[in-house]
mmCIF file of C-alpha atoms in Angstrom:
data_model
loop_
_atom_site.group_PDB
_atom_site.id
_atom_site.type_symbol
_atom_site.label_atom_id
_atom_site.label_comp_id
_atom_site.label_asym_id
_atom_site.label_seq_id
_atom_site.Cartn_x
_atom_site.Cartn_y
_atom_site.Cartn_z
ATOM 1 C CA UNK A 1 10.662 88.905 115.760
ATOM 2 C CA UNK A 2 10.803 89.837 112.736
ATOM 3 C CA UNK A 3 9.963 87.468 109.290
ATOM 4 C CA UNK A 4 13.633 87.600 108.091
ATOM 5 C CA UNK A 5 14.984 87.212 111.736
ATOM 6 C CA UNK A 6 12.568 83.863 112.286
ATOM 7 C CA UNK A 7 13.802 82.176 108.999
ATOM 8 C CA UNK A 8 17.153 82.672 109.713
ATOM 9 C CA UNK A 9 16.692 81.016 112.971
ATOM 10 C CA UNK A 10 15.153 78.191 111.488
ATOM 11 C CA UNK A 11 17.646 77.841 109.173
ATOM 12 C CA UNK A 12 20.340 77.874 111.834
ATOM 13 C CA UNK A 13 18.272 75.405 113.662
ATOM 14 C CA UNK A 14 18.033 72.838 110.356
ATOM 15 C CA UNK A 15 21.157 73.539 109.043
ATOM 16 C CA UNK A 16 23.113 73.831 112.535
ATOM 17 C CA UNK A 17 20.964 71.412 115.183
ATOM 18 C CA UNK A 18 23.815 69.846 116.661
ATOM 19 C CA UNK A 19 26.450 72.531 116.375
ATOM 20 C CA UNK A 20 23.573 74.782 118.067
ATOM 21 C CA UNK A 21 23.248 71.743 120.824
ATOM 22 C CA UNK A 22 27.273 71.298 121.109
ATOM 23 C CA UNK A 23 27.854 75.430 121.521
ATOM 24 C CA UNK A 24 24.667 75.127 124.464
ATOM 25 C CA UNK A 25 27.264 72.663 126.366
ATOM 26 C CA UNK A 26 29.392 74.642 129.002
ATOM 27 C CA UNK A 27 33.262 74.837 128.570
ATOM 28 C CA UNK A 28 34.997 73.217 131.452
ATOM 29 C CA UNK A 29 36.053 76.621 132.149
ATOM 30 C CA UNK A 30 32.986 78.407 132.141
ATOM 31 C CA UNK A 31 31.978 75.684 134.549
ATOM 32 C CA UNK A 32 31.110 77.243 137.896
ATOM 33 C CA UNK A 33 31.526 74.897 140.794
ATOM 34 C CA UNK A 34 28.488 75.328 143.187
ATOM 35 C CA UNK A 35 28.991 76.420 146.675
ATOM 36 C CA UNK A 36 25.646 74.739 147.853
ATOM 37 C CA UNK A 37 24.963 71.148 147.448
ATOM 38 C CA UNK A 38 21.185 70.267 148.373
ATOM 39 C CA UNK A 39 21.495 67.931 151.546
ATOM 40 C CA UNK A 40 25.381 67.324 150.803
ATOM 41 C CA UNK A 41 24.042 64.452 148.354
ATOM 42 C CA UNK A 42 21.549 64.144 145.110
ATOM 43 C CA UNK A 43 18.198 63.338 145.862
ATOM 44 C CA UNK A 44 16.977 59.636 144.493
ATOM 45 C CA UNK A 45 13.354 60.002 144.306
ATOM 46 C CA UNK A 46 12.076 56.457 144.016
ATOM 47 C CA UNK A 47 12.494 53.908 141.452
ATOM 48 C CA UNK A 48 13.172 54.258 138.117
ATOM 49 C CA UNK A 49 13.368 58.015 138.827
ATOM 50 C CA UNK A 50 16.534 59.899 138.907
ATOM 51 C CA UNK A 51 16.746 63.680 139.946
ATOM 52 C CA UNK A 52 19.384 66.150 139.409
ATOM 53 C CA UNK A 53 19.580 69.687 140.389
ATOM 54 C CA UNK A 54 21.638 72.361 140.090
ATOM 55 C CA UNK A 55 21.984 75.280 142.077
ATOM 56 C CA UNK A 56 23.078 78.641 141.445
ATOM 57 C CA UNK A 57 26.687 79.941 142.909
ATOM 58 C CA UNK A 58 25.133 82.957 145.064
ATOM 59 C CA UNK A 59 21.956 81.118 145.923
ATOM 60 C CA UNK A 60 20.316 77.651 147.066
ATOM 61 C CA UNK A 61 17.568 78.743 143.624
ATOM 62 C CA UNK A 62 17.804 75.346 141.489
ATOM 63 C CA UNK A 63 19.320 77.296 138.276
ATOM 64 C CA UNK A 64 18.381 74.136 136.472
ATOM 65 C CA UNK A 65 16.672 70.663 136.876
ATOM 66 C CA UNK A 66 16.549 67.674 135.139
ATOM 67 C CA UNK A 67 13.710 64.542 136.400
ATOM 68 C CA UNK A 68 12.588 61.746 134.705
ATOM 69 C CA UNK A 69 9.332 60.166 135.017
ATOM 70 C CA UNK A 70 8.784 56.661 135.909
ATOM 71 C CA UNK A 71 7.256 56.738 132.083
ATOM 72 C CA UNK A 72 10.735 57.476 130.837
ATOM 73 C CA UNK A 73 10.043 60.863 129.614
ATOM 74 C CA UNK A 74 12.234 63.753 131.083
ATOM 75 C CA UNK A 75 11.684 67.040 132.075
ATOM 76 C CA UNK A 76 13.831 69.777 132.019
ATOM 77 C CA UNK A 77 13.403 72.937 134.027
ATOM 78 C CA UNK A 78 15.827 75.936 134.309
ATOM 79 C CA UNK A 79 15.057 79.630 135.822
ATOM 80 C CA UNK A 80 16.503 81.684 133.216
ATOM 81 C CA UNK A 81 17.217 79.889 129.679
ATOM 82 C CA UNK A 82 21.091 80.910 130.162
ATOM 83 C CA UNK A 83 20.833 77.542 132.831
ATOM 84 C CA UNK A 84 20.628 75.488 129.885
ATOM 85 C CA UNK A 85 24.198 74.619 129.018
ATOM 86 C CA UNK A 86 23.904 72.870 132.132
ATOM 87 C CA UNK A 87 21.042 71.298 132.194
ATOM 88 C CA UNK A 88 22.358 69.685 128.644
ATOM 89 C CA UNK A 89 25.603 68.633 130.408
ATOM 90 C CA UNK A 90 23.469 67.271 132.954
ATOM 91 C CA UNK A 91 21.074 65.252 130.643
ATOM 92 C CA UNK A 92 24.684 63.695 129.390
ATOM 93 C CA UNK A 93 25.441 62.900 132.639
ATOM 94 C CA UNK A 94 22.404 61.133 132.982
ATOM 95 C CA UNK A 95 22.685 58.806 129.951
ATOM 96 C CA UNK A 96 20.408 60.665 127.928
ATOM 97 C CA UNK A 97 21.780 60.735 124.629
ATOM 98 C CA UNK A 98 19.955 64.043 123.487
ATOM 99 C CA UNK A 99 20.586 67.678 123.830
ATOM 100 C CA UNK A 100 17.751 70.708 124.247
ATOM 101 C CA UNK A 101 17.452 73.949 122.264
ATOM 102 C CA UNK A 102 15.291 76.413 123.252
ATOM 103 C CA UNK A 103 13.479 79.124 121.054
ATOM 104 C CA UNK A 104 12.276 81.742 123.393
ATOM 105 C CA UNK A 105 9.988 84.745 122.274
ATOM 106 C CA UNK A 106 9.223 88.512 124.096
ATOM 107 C CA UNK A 107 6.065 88.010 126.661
ATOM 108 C CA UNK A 108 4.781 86.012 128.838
ATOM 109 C CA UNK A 109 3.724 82.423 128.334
ATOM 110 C CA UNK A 110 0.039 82.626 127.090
ATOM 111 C CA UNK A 111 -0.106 78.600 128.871
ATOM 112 C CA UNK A 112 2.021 77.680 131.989
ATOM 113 C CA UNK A 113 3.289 74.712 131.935
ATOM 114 C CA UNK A 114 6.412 73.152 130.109
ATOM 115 C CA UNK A 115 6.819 72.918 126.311
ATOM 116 C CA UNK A 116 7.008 69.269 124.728
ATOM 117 C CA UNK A 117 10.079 68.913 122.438
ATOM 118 C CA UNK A 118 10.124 68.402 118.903
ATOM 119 C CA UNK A 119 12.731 66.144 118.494
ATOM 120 C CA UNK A 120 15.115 66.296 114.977
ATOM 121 C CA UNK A 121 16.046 63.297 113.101
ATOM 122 C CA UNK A 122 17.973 60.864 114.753
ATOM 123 C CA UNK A 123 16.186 61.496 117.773
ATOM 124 C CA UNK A 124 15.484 57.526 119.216
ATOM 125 C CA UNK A 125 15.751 58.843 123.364
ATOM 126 C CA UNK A 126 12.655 59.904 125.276
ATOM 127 C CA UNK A 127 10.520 62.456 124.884
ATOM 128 C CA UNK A 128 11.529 65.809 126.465
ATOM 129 C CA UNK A 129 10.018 68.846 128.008
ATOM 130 C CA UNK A 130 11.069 72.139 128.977
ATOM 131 C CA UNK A 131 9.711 74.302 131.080
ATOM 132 C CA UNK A 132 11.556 77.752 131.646
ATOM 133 C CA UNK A 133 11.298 80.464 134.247
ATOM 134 C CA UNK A 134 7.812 80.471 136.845
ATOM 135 C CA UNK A 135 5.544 78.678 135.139
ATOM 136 C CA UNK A 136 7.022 79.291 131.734
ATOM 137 C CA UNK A 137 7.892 82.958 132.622
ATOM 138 C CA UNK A 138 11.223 84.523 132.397
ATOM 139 C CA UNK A 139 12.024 87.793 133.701
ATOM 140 C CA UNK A 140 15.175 89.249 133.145
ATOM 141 C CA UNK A 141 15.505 92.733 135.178
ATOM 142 C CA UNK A 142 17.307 95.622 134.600
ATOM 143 C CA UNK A 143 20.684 95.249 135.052
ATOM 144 C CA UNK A 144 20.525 91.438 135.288
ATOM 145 C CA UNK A 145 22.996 91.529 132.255
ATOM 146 C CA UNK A 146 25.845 93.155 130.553
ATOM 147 C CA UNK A 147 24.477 95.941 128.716
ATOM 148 C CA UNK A 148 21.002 94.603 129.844
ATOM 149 C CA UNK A 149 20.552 92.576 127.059
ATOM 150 C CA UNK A 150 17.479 90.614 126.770
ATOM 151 C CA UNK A 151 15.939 92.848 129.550
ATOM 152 C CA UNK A 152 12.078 92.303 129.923
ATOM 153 C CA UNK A 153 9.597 89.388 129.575
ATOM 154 C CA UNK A 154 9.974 85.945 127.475
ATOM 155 C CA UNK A 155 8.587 82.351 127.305
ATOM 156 C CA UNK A 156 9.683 79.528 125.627
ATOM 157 C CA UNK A 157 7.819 79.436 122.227
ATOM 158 C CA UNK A 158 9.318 76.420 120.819
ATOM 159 C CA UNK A 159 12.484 73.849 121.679
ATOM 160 C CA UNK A 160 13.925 71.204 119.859
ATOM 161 C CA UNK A 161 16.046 67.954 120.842
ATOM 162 C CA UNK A 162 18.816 66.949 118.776
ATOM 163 C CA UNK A 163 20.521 63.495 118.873
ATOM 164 C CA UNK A 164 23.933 64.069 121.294
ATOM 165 C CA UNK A 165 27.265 63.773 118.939
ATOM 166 C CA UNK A 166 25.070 63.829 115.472
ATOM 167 C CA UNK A 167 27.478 65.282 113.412
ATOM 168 C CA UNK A 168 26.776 68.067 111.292
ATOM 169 C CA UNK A 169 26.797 68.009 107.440
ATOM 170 C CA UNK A 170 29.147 69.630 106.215
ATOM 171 C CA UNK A 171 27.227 72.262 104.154
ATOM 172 C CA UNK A 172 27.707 74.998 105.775
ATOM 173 C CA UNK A 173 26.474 78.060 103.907
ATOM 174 C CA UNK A 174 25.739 76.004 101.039
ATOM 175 C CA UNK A 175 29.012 74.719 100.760
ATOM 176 C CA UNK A 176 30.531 77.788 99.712
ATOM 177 C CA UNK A 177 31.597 79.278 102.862
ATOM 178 C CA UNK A 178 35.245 80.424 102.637
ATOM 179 C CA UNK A 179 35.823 78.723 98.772
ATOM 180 C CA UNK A 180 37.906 80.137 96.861
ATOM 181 C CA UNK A 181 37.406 80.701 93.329
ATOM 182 C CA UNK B 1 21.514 84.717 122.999
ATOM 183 C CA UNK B 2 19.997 85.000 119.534
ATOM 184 C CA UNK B 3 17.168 86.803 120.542
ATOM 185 C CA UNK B 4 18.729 89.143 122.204
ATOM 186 C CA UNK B 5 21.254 90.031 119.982
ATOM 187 C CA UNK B 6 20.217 90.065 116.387
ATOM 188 C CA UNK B 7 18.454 93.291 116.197
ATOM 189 C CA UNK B 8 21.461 94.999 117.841
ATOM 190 C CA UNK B 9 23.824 92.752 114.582
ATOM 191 C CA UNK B 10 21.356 93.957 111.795
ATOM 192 C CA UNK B 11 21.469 97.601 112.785
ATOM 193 C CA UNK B 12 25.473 97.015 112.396
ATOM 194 C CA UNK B 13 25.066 96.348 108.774
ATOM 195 C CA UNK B 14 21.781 98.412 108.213
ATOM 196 C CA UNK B 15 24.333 101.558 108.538
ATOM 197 C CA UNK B 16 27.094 100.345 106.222
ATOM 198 C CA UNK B 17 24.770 98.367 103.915
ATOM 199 C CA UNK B 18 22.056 99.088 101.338
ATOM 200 C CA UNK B 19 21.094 96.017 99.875
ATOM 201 C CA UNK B 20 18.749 93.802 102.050
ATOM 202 C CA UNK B 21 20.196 91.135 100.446
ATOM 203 C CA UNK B 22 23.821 92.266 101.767
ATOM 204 C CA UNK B 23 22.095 92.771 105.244
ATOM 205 C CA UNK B 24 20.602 89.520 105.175
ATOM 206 C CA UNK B 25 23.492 87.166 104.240
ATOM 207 C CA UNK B 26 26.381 89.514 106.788
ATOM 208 C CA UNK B 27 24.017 88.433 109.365
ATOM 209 C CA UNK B 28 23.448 84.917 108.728
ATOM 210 C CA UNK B 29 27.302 84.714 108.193
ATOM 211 C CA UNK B 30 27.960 86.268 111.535
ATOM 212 C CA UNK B 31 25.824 83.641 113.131
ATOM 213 C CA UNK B 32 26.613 81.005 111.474
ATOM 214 C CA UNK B 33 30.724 81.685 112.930
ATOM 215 C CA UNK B 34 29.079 81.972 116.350
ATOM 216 C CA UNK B 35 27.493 78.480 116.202
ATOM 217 C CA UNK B 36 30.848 77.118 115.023
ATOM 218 C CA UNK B 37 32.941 79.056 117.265
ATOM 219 C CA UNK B 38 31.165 78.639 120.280
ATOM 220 C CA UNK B 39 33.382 76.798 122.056
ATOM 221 C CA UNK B 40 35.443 80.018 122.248
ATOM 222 C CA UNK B 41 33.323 82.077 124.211
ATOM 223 C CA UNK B 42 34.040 82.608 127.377
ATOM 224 C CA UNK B 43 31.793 84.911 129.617
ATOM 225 C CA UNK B 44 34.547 85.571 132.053
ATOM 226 C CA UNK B 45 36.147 87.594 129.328
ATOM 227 C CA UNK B 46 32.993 89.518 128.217
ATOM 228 C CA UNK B 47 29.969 89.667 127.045
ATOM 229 C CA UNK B 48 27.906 87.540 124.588
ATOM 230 C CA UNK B 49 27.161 90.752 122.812
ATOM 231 C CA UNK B 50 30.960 91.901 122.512
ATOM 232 C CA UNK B 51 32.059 88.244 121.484
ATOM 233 C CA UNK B 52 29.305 88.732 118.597
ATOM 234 C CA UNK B 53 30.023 92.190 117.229
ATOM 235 C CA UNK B 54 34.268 91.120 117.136
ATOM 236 C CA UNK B 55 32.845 88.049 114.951
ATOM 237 C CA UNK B 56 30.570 91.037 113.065
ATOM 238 C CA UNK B 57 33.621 93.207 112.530
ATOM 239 C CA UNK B 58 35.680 90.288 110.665
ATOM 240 C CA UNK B 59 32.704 89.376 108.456
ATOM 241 C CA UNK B 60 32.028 92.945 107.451
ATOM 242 C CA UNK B 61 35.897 93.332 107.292
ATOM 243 C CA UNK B 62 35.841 90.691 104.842
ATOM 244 C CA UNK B 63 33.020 91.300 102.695
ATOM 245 C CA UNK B 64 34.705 94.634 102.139
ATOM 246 C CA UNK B 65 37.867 93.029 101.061
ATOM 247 C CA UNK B 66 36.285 90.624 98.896
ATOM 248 C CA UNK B 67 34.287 93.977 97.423
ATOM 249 C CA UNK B 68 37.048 95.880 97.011
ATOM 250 C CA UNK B 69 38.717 92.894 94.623
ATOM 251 C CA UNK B 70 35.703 93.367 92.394
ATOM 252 C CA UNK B 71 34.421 89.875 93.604
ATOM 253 C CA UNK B 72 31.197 89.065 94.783
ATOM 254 C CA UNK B 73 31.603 88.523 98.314
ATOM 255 C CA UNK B 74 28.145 87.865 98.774
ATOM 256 C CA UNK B 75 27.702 84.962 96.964
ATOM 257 C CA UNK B 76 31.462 83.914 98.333
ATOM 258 C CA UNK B 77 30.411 84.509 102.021
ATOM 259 C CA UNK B 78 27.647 82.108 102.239
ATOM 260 C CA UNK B 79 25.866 81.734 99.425
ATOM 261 C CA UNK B 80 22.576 81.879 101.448
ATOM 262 C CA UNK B 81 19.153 81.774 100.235
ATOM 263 C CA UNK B 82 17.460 84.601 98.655
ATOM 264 C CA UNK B 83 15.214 87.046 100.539
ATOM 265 C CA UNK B 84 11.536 87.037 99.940
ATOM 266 C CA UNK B 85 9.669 90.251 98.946
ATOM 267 C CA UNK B 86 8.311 90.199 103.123
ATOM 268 C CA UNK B 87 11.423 89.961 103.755
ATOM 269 C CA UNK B 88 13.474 92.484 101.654
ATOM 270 C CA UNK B 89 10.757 95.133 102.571
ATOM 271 C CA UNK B 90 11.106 94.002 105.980
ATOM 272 C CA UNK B 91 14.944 94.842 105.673
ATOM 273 C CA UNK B 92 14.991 97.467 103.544
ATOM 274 C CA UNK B 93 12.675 99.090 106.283
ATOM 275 C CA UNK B 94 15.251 98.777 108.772
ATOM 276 C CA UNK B 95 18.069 100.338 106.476
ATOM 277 C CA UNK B 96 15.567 103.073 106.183
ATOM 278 C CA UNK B 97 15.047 103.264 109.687
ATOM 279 C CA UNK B 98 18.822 103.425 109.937
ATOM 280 C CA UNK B 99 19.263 106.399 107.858
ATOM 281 C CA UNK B 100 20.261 108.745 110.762
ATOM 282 C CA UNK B 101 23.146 106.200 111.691
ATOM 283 C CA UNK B 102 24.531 105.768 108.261
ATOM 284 C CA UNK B 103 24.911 109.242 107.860
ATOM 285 C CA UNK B 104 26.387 109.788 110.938
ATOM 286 C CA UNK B 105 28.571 106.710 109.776
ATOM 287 C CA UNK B 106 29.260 108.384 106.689
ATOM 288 C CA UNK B 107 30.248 111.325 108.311
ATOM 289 C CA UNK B 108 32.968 109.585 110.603
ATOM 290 C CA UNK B 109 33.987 108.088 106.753
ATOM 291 C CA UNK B 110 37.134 109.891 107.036
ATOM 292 C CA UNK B 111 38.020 108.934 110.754
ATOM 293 C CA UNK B 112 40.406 105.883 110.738
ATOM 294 C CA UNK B 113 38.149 102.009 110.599
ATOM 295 C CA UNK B 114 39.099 101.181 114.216
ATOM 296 C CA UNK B 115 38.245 104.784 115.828
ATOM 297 C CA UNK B 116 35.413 104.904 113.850
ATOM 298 C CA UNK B 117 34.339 101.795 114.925
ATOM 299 C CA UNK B 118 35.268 103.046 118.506
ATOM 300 C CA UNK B 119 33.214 105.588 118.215
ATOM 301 C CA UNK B 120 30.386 103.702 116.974
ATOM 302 C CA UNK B 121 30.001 100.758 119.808
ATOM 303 C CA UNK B 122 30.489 103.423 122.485
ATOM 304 C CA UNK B 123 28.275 106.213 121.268
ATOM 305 C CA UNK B 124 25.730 104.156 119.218
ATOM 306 C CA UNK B 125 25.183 100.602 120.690
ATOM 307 C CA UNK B 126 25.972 101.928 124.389
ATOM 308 C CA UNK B 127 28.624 99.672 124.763
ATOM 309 C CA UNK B 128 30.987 100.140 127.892
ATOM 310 C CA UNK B 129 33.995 100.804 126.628
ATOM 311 C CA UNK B 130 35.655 97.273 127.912
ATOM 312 C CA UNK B 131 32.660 95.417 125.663
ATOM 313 C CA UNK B 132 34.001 97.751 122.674
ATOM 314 C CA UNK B 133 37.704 96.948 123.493
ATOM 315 C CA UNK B 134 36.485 92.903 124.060
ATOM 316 C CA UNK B 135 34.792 93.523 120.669
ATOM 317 C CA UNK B 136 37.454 94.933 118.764
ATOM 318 C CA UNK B 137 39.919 92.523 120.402
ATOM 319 C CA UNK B 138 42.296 95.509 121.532
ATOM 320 C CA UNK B 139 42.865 96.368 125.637
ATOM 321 C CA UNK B 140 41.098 98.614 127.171
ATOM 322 C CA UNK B 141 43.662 101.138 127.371
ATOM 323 C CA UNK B 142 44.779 101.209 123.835
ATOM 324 C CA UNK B 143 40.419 101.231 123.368
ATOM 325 C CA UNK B 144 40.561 104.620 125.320
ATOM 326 C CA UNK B 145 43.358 106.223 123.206
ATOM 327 C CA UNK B 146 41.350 105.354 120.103
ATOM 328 C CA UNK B 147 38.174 106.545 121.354
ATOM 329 C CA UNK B 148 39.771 110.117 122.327
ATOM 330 C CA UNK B 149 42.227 110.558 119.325
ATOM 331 C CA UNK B 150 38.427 109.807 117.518
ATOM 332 C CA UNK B 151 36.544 112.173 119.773
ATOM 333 C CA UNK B 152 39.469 114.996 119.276
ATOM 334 C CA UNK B 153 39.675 114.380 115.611
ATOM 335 C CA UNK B 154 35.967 114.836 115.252
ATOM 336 C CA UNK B 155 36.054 118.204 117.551
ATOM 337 C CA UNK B 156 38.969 119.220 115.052
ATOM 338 C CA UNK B 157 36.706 118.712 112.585
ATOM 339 C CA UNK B 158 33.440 120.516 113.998
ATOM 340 C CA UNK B 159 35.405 123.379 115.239
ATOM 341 C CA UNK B 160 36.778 123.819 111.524
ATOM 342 C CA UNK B 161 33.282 123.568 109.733
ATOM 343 C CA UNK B 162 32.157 126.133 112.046
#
């Protein structure tokens, strides 16, 4: 990362939050239905604690899952950060009105664990972490993707949670995006 | 998909730009229409990179318009913040960095935009030639034709220089 490439980032991520939460929320058609189901049925681990998985299409690897603690605070844990459209259609199918973005950096996670969330204005839900990969880990191998991009070694260095349906404001580029003068 | 993507964007307009400040705002730009356009990517149809350079192509397609009627189409595109010195050595680095492929750009100058650009994805960003044709929103098999009437042309072209 390079100084320019991290502002603009942040600048997407202030200017954009929601939009950048809304695009992270899977198409219906990009939905893929999963051939496994764990047990047939969703797991219900004890009161006041609701569990949802999600499992790849070629394997029974959780891609993503989403638990909250008897606390109220949620975590959210996906293999490879591409799981997280899901995951964010899955913590809107659980009520929770807030949606995860992830910032993820080259390397490997310095501390395992998952990241806390900094949640953005308008945030009122329960805290939320994220925890990506093994331990905070993700490996992508060769030939994993198209072109191999993102091939190598990355951790979650930061994430955000944005209010679900905040709408955006409108100033775009400074306003002047597309004005004609 | 940020991440991994926009090194690959900024060496796009490292080779057809020399003003960090040009750089810097055809970037934002171009991810700026990918977080508002989102909803029309669809993996099934390619990849994240090739959805990303087809929304490069327009905003480079457009700041050249906007150039061309002696406007600023900086200032018109986004209107973004100014660089920092970090940052504008930072970028002016990279168009350094990029010399080889802007003159290998400039040397395809007389080629036609959309073979050059063929040329370009295939030969320079290792594209496969169905992310170039996904990227330049053509099919594959008009893709090919442009890629070898490029090819020929620039063999034409060798062969007479020698």
């Amino acid at each position: 990362m390079t100084k320019f490439t991290d502002r603009l980032w942040s600048e997407l991520e202030h200017e954009h939050g929601p939009m950048l939460a809304q695009a992270s929320r899977p198409g219906r058609s990009r939905v893929r239905r999963p051939r496994i189901i764990a047990g047939g049925t969703l797991a219900v681990a004890g009161a006041g604690v609701a569990l949802a998985l999600g499992l790849t299409a070629t394997s029974s690897t959780p891609a993503f899952a989403v638990t909250r603690s008897a606390s109220g605070s949620v975590l959210v844990s996906i293999n490879l950060d591409s799981n997280l459209p899901q995951a964010n259609a899955k913590l809107t199918a659980m009520g929770i009105d807030e949606q995860v973005i992830i910032y993820m950096a080259s390397g490997p996670a310095t501390t395992s664990g998952p990241v806390t969330c900094t949640p953005a204005k308008g945030v009122s839900g329960p805290p939320v972490q994220v925890l990506v990969g093994t331990n905070g880990t993700e490996v992508i191998a060769p030939g994993a993707t198209v072109g191999n991009t993102g091939e190598g070694t990355w951790h979650l260095n930061s994430c955000t949670a944005v209010a679900t349906g905040s709408g955006n404001s409108g100033n775009t580029g400074s306003g002047n995006t597309g004005s004609g003068s | 998909m940020y991440l991994r993507n926009v090194d690959v964007l900024m060496g796009y307009f490292t080779r057809r730009c020399r003003e960090p400040q040009t750089v810097a705002d055809l970037t934002s730009e171009t991810f700026v229409r990918a977080v508002e356009g989102f909803a029309t990517f669809d993996p099934r149809r390619g990849s994240e990179r090739a959805w990303l350079f087809g929304i490069a192509v327009h905003v480079f397609a457009r700041h050249c318009e906007q150039s061309a009627g002696g406007r600023d189409a900086v200032a018109r595109l986004s209107g973004h913040r100014p660089l920092d010195d970090d940052e504008i050595e930072e970028l002016a680095g990279r168009i350094d960095a990029e010399r080889a492929g802007a003159a290998l750009m400039r040397r395809y100058a007389r080629l036609p935009p959309v073979e050059r650009a063929a040329i370009e994805l295939v030969d320079l960003e290792e594209f496969t030639p169905k992310e170039a044709a996904h990227a330049l929103g053509v099919s594959r098999v008009a893709f090919r034709q442009r890629l070898s009437r490029a090819r020929s042309r620039l063999r034409k072209e060798h062969q007479d220089n020698d």
